[in-house]
PDB file of C-alpha atoms in Angstrom:
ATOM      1  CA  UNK S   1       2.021 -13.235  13.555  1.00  0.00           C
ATOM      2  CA  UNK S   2       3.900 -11.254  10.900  1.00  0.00           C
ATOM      3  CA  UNK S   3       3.944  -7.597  11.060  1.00  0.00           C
ATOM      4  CA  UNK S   4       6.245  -6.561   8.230  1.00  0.00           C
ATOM      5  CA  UNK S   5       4.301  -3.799   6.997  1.00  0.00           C
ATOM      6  CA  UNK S   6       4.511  -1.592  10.071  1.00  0.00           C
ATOM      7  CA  UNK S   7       1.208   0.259   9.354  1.00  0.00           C
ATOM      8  CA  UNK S   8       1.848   1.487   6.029  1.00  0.00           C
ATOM      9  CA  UNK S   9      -0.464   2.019   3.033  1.00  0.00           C
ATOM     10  CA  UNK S  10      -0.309  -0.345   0.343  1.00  0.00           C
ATOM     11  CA  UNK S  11      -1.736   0.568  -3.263  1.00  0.00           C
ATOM     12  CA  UNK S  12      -3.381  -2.559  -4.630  1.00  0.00           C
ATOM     13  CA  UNK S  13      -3.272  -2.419  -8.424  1.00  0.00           C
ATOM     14  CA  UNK S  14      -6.625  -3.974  -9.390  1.00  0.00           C
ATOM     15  CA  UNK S  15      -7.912  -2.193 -12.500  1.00  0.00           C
ATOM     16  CA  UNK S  16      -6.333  -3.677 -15.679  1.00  0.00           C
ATOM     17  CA  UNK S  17      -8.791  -5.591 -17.849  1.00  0.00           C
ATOM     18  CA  UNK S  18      -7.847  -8.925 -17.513  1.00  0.00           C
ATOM     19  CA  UNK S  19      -8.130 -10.053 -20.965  1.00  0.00           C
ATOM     20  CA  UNK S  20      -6.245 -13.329 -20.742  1.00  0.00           C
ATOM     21  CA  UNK S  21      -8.220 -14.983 -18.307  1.00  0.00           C
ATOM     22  CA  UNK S  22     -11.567 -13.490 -19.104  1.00  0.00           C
ATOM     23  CA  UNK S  23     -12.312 -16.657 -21.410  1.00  0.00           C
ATOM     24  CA  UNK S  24     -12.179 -18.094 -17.552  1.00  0.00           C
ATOM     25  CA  UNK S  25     -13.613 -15.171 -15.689  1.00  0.00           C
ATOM     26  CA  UNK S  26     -16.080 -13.932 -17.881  1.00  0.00           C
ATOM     27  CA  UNK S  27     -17.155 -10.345 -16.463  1.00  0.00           C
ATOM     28  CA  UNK S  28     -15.520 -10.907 -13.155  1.00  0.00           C
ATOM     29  CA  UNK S  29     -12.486  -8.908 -12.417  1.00  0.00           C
ATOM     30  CA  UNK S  30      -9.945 -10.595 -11.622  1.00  0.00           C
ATOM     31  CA  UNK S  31      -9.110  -9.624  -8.552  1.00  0.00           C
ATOM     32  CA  UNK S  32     -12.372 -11.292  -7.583  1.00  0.00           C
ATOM     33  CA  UNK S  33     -11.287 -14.787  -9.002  1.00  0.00           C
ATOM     34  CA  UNK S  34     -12.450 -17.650  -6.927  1.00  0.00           C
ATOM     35  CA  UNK S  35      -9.676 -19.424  -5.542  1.00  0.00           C
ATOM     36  CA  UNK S  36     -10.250 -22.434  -2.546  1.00  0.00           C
ATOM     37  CA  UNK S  37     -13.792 -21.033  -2.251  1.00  0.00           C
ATOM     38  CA  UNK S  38     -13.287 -17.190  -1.775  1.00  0.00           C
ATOM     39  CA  UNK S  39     -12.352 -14.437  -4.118  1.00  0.00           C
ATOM     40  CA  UNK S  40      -8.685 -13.168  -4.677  1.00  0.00           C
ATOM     41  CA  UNK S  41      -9.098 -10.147  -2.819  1.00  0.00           C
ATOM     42  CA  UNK S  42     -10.291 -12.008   0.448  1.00  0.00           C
ATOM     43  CA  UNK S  43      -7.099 -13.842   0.313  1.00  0.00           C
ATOM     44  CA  UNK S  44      -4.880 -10.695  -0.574  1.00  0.00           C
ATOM     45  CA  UNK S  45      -6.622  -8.734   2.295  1.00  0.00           C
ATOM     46  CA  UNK S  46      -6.162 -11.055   4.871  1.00  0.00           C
ATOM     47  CA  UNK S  47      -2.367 -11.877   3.778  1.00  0.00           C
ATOM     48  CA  UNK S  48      -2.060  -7.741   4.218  1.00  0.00           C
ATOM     49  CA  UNK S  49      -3.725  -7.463   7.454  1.00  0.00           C
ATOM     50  CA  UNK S  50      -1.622 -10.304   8.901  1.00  0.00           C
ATOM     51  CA  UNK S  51       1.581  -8.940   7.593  1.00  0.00           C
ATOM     52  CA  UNK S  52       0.292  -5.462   9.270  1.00  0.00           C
ATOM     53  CA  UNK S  53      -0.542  -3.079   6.686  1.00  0.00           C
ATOM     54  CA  UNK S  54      -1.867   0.386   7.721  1.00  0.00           C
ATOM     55  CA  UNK S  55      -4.585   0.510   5.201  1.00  0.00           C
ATOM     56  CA  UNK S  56      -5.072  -1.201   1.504  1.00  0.00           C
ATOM     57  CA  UNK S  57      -5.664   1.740  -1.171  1.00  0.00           C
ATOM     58  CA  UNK S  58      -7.691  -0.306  -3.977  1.00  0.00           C
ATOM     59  CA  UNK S  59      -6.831   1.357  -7.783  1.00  0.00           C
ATOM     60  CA  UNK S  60     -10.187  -0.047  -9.726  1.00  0.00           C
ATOM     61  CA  UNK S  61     -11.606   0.125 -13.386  1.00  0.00           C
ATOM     62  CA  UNK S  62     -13.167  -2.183 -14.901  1.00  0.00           C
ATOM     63  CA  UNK S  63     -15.461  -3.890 -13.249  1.00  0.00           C
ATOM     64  CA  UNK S  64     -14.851  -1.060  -9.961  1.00  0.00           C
ATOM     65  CA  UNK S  65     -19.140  -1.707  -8.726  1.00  0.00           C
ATOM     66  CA  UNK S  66     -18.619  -5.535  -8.325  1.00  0.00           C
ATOM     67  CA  UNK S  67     -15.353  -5.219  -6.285  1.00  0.00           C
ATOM     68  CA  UNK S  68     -17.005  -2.300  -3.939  1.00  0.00           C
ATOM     69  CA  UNK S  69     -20.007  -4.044  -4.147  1.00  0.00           C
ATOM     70  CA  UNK S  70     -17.864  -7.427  -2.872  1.00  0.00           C
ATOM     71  CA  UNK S  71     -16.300  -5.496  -0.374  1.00  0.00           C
ATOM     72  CA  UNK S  72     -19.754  -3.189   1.062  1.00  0.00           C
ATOM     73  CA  UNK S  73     -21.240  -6.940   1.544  1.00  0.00           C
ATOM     74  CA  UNK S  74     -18.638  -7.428   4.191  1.00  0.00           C
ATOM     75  CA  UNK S  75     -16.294  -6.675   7.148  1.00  0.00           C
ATOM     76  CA  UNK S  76     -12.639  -6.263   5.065  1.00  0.00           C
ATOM     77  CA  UNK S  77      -9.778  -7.247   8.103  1.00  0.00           C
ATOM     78  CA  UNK S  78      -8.144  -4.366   7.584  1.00  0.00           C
ATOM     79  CA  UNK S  79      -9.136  -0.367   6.460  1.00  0.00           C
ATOM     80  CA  UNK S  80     -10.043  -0.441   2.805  1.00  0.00           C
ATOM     81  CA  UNK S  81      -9.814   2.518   0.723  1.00  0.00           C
ATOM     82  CA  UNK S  82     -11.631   2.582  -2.849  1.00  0.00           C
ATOM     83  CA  UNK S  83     -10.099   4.365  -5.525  1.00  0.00           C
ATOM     84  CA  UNK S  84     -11.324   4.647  -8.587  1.00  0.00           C
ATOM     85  CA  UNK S  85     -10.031   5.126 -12.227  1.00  0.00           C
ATOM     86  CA  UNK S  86     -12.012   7.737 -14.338  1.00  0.00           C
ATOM     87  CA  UNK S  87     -10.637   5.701 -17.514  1.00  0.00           C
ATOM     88  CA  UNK S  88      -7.588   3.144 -18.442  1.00  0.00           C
ATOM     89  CA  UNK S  89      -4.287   5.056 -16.946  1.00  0.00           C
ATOM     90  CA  UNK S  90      -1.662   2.366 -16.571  1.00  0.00           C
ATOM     91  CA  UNK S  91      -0.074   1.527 -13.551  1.00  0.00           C
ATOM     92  CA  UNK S  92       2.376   4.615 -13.081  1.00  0.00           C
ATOM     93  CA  UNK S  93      -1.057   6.656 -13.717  1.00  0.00           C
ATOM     94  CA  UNK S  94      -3.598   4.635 -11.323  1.00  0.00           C
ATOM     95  CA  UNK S  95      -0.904   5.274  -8.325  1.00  0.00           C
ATOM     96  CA  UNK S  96      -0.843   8.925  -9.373  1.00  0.00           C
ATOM     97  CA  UNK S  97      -4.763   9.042  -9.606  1.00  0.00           C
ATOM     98  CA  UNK S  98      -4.447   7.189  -6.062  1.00  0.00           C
ATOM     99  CA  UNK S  99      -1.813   9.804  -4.452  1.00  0.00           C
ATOM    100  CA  UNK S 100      -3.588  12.715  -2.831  1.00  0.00           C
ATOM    101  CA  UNK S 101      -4.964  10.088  -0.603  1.00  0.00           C
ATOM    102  CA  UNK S 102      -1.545   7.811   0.004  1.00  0.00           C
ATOM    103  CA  UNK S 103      -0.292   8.621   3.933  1.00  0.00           C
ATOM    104  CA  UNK S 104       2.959   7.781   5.378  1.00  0.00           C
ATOM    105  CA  UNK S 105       6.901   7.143   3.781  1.00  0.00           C
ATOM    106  CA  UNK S 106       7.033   4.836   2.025  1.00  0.00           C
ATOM    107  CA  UNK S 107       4.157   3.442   0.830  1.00  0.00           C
ATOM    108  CA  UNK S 108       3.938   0.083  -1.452  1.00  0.00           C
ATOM    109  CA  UNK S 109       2.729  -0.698  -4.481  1.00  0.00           C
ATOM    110  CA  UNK S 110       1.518  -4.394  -5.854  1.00  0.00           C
ATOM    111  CA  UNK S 111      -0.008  -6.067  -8.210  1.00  0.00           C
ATOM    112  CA  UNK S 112      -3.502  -7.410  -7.644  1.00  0.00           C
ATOM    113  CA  UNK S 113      -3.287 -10.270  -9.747  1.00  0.00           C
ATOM    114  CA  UNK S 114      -0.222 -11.295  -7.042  1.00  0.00           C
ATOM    115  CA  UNK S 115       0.314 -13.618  -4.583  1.00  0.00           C
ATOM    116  CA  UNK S 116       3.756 -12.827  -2.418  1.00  0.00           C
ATOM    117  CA  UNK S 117       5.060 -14.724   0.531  1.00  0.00           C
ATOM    118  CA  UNK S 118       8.129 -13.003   1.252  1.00  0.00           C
ATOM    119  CA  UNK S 119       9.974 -11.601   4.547  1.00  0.00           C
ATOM    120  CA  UNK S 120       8.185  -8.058   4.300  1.00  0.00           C
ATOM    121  CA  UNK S 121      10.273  -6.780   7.266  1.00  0.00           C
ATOM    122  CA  UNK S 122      13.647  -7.935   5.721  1.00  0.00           C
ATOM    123  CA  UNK S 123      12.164  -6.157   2.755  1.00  0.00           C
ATOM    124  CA  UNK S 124      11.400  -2.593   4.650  1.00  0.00           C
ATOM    125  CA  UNK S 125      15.148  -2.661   6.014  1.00  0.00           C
ATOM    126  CA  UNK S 126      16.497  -3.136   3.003  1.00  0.00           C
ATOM    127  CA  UNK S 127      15.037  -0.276   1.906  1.00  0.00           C
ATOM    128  CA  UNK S 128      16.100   1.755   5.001  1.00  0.00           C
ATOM    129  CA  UNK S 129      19.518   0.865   4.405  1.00  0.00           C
ATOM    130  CA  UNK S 130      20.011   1.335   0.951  1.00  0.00           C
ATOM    131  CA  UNK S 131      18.017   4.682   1.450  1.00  0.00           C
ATOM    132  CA  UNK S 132      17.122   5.150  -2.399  1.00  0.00           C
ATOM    133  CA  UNK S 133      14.543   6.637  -3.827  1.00  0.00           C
ATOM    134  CA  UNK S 134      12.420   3.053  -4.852  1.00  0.00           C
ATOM    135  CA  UNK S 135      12.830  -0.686  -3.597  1.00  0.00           C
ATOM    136  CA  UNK S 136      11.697  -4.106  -6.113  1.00  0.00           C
ATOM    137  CA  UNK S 137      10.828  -6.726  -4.435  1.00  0.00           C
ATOM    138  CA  UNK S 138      12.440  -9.295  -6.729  1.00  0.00           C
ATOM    139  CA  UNK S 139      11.913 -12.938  -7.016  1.00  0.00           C
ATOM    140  CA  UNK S 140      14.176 -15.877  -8.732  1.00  0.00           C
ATOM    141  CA  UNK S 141      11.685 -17.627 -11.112  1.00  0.00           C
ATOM    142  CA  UNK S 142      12.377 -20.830 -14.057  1.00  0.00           C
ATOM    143  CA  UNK S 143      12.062 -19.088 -16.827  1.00  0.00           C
ATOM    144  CA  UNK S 144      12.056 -15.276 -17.268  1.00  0.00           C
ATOM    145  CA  UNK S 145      10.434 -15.163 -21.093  1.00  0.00           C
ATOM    146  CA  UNK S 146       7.376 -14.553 -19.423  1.00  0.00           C
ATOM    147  CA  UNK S 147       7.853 -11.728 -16.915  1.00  0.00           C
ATOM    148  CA  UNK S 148      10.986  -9.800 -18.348  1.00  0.00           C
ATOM    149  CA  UNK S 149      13.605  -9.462 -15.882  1.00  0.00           C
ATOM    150  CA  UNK S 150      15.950  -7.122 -13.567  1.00  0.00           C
ATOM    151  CA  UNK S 151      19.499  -7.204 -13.616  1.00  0.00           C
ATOM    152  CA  UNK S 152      20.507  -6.309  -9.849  1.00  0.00           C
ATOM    153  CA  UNK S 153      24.640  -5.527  -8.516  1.00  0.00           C
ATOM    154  CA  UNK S 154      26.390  -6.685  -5.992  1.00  0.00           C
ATOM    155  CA  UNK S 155      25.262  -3.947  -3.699  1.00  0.00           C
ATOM    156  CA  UNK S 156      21.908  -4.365  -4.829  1.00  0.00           C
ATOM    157  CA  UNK S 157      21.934  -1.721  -7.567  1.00  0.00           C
ATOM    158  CA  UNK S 158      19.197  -2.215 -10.113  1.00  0.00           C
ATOM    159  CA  UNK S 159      21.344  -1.479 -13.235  1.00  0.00           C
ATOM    160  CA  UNK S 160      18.674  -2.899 -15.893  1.00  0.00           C
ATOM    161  CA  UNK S 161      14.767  -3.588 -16.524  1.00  0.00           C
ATOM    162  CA  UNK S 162      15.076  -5.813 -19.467  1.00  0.00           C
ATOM    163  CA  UNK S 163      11.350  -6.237 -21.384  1.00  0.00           C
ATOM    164  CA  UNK S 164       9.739  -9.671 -21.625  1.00  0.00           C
ATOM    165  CA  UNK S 165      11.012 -11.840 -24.722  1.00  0.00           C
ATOM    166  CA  UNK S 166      10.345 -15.075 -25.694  1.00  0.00           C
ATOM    167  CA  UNK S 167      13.251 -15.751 -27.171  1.00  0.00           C
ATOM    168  CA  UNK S 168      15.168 -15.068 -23.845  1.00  0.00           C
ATOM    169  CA  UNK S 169      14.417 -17.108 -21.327  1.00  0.00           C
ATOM    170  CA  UNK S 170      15.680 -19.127 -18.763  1.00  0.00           C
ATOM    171  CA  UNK S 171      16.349 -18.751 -14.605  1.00  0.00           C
ATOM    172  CA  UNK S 172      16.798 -15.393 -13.546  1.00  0.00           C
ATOM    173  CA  UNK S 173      15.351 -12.233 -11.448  1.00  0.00           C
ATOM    174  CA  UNK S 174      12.140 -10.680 -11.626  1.00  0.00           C
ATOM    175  CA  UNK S 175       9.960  -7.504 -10.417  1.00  0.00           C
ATOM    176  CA  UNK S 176       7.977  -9.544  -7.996  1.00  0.00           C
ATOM    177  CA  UNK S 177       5.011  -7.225  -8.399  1.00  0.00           C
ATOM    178  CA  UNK S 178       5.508  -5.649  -5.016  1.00  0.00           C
ATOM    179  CA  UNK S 179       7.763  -1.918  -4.841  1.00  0.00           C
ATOM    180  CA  UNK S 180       8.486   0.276  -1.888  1.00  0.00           C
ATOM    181  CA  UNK S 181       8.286   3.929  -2.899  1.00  0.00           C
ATOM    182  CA  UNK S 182       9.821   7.048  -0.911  1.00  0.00           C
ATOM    183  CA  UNK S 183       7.944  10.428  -0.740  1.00  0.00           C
ATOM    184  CA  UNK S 184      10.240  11.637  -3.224  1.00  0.00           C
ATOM    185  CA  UNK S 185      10.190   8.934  -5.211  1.00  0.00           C
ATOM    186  CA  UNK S 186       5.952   9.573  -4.989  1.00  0.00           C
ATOM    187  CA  UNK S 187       7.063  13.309  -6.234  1.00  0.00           C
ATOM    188  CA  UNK S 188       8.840  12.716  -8.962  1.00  0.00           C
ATOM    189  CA  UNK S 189       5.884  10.194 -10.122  1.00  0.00           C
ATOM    190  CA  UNK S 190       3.490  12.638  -9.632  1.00  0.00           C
ATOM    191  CA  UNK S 191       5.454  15.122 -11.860  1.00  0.00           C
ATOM    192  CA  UNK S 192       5.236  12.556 -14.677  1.00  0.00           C
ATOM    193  CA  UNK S 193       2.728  11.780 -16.886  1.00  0.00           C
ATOM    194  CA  UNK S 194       3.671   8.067 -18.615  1.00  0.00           C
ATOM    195  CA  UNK S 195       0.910   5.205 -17.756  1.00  0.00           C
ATOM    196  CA  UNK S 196       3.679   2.687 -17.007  1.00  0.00           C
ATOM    197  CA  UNK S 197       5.231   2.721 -13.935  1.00  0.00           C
ATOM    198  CA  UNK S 198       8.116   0.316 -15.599  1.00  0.00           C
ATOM    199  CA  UNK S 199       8.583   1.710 -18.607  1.00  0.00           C
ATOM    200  CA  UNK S 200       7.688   5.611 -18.361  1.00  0.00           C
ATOM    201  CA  UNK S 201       8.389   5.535 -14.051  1.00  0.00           C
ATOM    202  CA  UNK S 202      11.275   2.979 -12.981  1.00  0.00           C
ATOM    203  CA  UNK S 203      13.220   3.458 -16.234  1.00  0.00           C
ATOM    204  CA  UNK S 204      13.791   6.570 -16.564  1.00  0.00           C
ATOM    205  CA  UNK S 205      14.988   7.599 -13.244  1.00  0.00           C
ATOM    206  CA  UNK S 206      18.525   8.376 -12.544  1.00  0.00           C
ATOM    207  CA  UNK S 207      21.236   5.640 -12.625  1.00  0.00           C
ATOM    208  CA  UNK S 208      21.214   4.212  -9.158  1.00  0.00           C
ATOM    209  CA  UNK S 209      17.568   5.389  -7.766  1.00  0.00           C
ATOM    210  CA  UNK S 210      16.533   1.895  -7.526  1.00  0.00           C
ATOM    211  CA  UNK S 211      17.376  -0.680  -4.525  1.00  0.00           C
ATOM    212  CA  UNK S 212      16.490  -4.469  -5.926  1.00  0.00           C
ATOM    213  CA  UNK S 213      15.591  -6.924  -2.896  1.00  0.00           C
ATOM    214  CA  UNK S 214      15.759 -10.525  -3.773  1.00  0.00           C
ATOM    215  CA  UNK S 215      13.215 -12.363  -1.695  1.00  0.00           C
ATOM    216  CA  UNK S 216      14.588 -15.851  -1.614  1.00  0.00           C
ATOM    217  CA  UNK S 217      12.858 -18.686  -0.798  1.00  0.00           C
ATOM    218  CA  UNK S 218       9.604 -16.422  -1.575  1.00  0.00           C
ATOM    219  CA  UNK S 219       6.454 -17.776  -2.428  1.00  0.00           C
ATOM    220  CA  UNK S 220       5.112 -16.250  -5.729  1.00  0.00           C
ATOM    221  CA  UNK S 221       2.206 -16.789  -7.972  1.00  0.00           C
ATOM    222  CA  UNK S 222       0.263 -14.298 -10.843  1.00  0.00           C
ATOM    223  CA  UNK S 223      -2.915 -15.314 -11.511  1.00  0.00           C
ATOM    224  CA  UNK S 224      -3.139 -13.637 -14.779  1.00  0.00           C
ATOM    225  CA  UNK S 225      -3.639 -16.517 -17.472  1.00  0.00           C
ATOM    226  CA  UNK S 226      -5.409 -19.847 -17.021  1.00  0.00           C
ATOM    227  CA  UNK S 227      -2.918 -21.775 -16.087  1.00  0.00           C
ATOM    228  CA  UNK S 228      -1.197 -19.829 -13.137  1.00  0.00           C
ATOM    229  CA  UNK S 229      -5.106 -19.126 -12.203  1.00  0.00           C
ATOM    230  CA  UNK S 230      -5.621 -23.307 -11.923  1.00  0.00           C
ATOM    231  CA  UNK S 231      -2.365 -23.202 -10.062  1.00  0.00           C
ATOM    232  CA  UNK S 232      -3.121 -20.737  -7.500  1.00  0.00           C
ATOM    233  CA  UNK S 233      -5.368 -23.547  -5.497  1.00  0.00           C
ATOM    234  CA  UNK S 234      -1.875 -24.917  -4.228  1.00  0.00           C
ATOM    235  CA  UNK S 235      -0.837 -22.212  -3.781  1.00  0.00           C
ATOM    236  CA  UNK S 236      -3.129 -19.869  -1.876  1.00  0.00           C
ATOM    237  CA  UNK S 237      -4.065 -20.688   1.902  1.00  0.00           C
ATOM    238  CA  UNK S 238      -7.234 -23.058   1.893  1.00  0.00           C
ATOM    239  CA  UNK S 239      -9.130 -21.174   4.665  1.00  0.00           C
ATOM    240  CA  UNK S 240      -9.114 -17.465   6.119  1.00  0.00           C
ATOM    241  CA  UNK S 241      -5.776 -16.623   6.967  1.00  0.00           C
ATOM    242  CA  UNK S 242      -5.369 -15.541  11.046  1.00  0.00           C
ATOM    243  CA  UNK S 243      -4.406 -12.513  12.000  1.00  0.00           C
TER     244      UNK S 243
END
């Protein structure tokens, strides 16, 4: 059994609105997409309790009653905490609205419309060692038009975040949806007030701040459009996962 996460707390982005796949979805947020005969979140919860997180901080909006309502109907495999948006703040403002109850340096911060199957432990030490302020968790992908991309040194620098474009695509690097954030990088986000946490957050801290962690070999799927949602069967375990 994996136990990459060491304990810590891990902010699960689930809030946005989901507009792409809601011709799918309907009303259901997506973080409660069936996938192989259970929701999202089962799968995402179980994948966090086997890799050994502390505790899984839930940022909700839309759609907030169903997923508590999901989760109050059963016995989550790891300590669930329910946060929940008083309005639409972004992702730089739902882990700010999520803070004063965050424990423990560092804490991460995903995506819930995510799947990641990466070395989480390999991931934590590289953040040890570089000893800056944030970590990506960054993932080699086909074709970067979709995602955007980051532009990561030698030493493992992040030098640039560069915004999604059609036009620009091919193989490259991307934020994998997963970031390891210090206490002072939790301080300095707190100060701020921008909704994104890539455009108001990661950007516009000082040259050098950020440590980029390719996760090769990783296993990597959004489920945020129709397509990657159909995909996510072969993707996502078929049963519970053990822990």
């Amino acid at each position: 059994m994996m136990r990459g996460l060491r304990g810590i707390d891990v902010v699960v982005l689930a809030g946005g609105l989901g507009t792409r796949i809601r011709g799918v979805l309907g009303d259901t947020p997506k973080v409660l997409a069936p996938i192989n005969g259970r929701p999202f979140l089962d799968h995402l919860l179980d994948h966090l309790a086997a890799l050994g997180a502390g505790r899984a901080v839930l940022s909700l909006g839309v759609g907030a009653k169903m997923v508590m309502d999901h989760l109050d109907a059963g016995t989550p495999p790891l300590p669930v905490v329910a946060v929940v948006e008083p309005a639409p703040l972004g992702t730089a403002g739902a882990v700010r609205h999520a803070m004063p109850g965050l424990r423990g340096d560092p804490v991460m911060v995903m995506n819930g419309d995510t799947w990641l199957e990466a070395d989480f432990a390999a991931f934590l030490a590289d953040h040890d060692r570089a000893a800056k302020p944030v970590s990506v968790l960054c993932v080699a992908v086909d074709d970067i038009s979709r995602y955007g991309s980051v532009e990561v040194a030698p030493d493992g620098t992040v030098t640039r975040f560069a915004e999604k474009d059609p036009d620009r695509a091919g193989q490259g690097l991307i934020n994998g949806g997963a970031l390891l954030l210090s206490a002072r990088a939790l301080e300095r986000l707190a100060a701020g007030t921008g909704p994104s946490l890539e455009r108001d957050f990661l950007a516009e801290l000082p040259p050098g701040s950020i440590n980029g962690w390719h996760a090769r070999g990783a296993g990597f799927i959004d489920i945020g459009t129709p397509d990657s949602l159909a995909q996510a069967g072969g993707v996502l375990p078929q049963g519970k996962t053990e822990t």
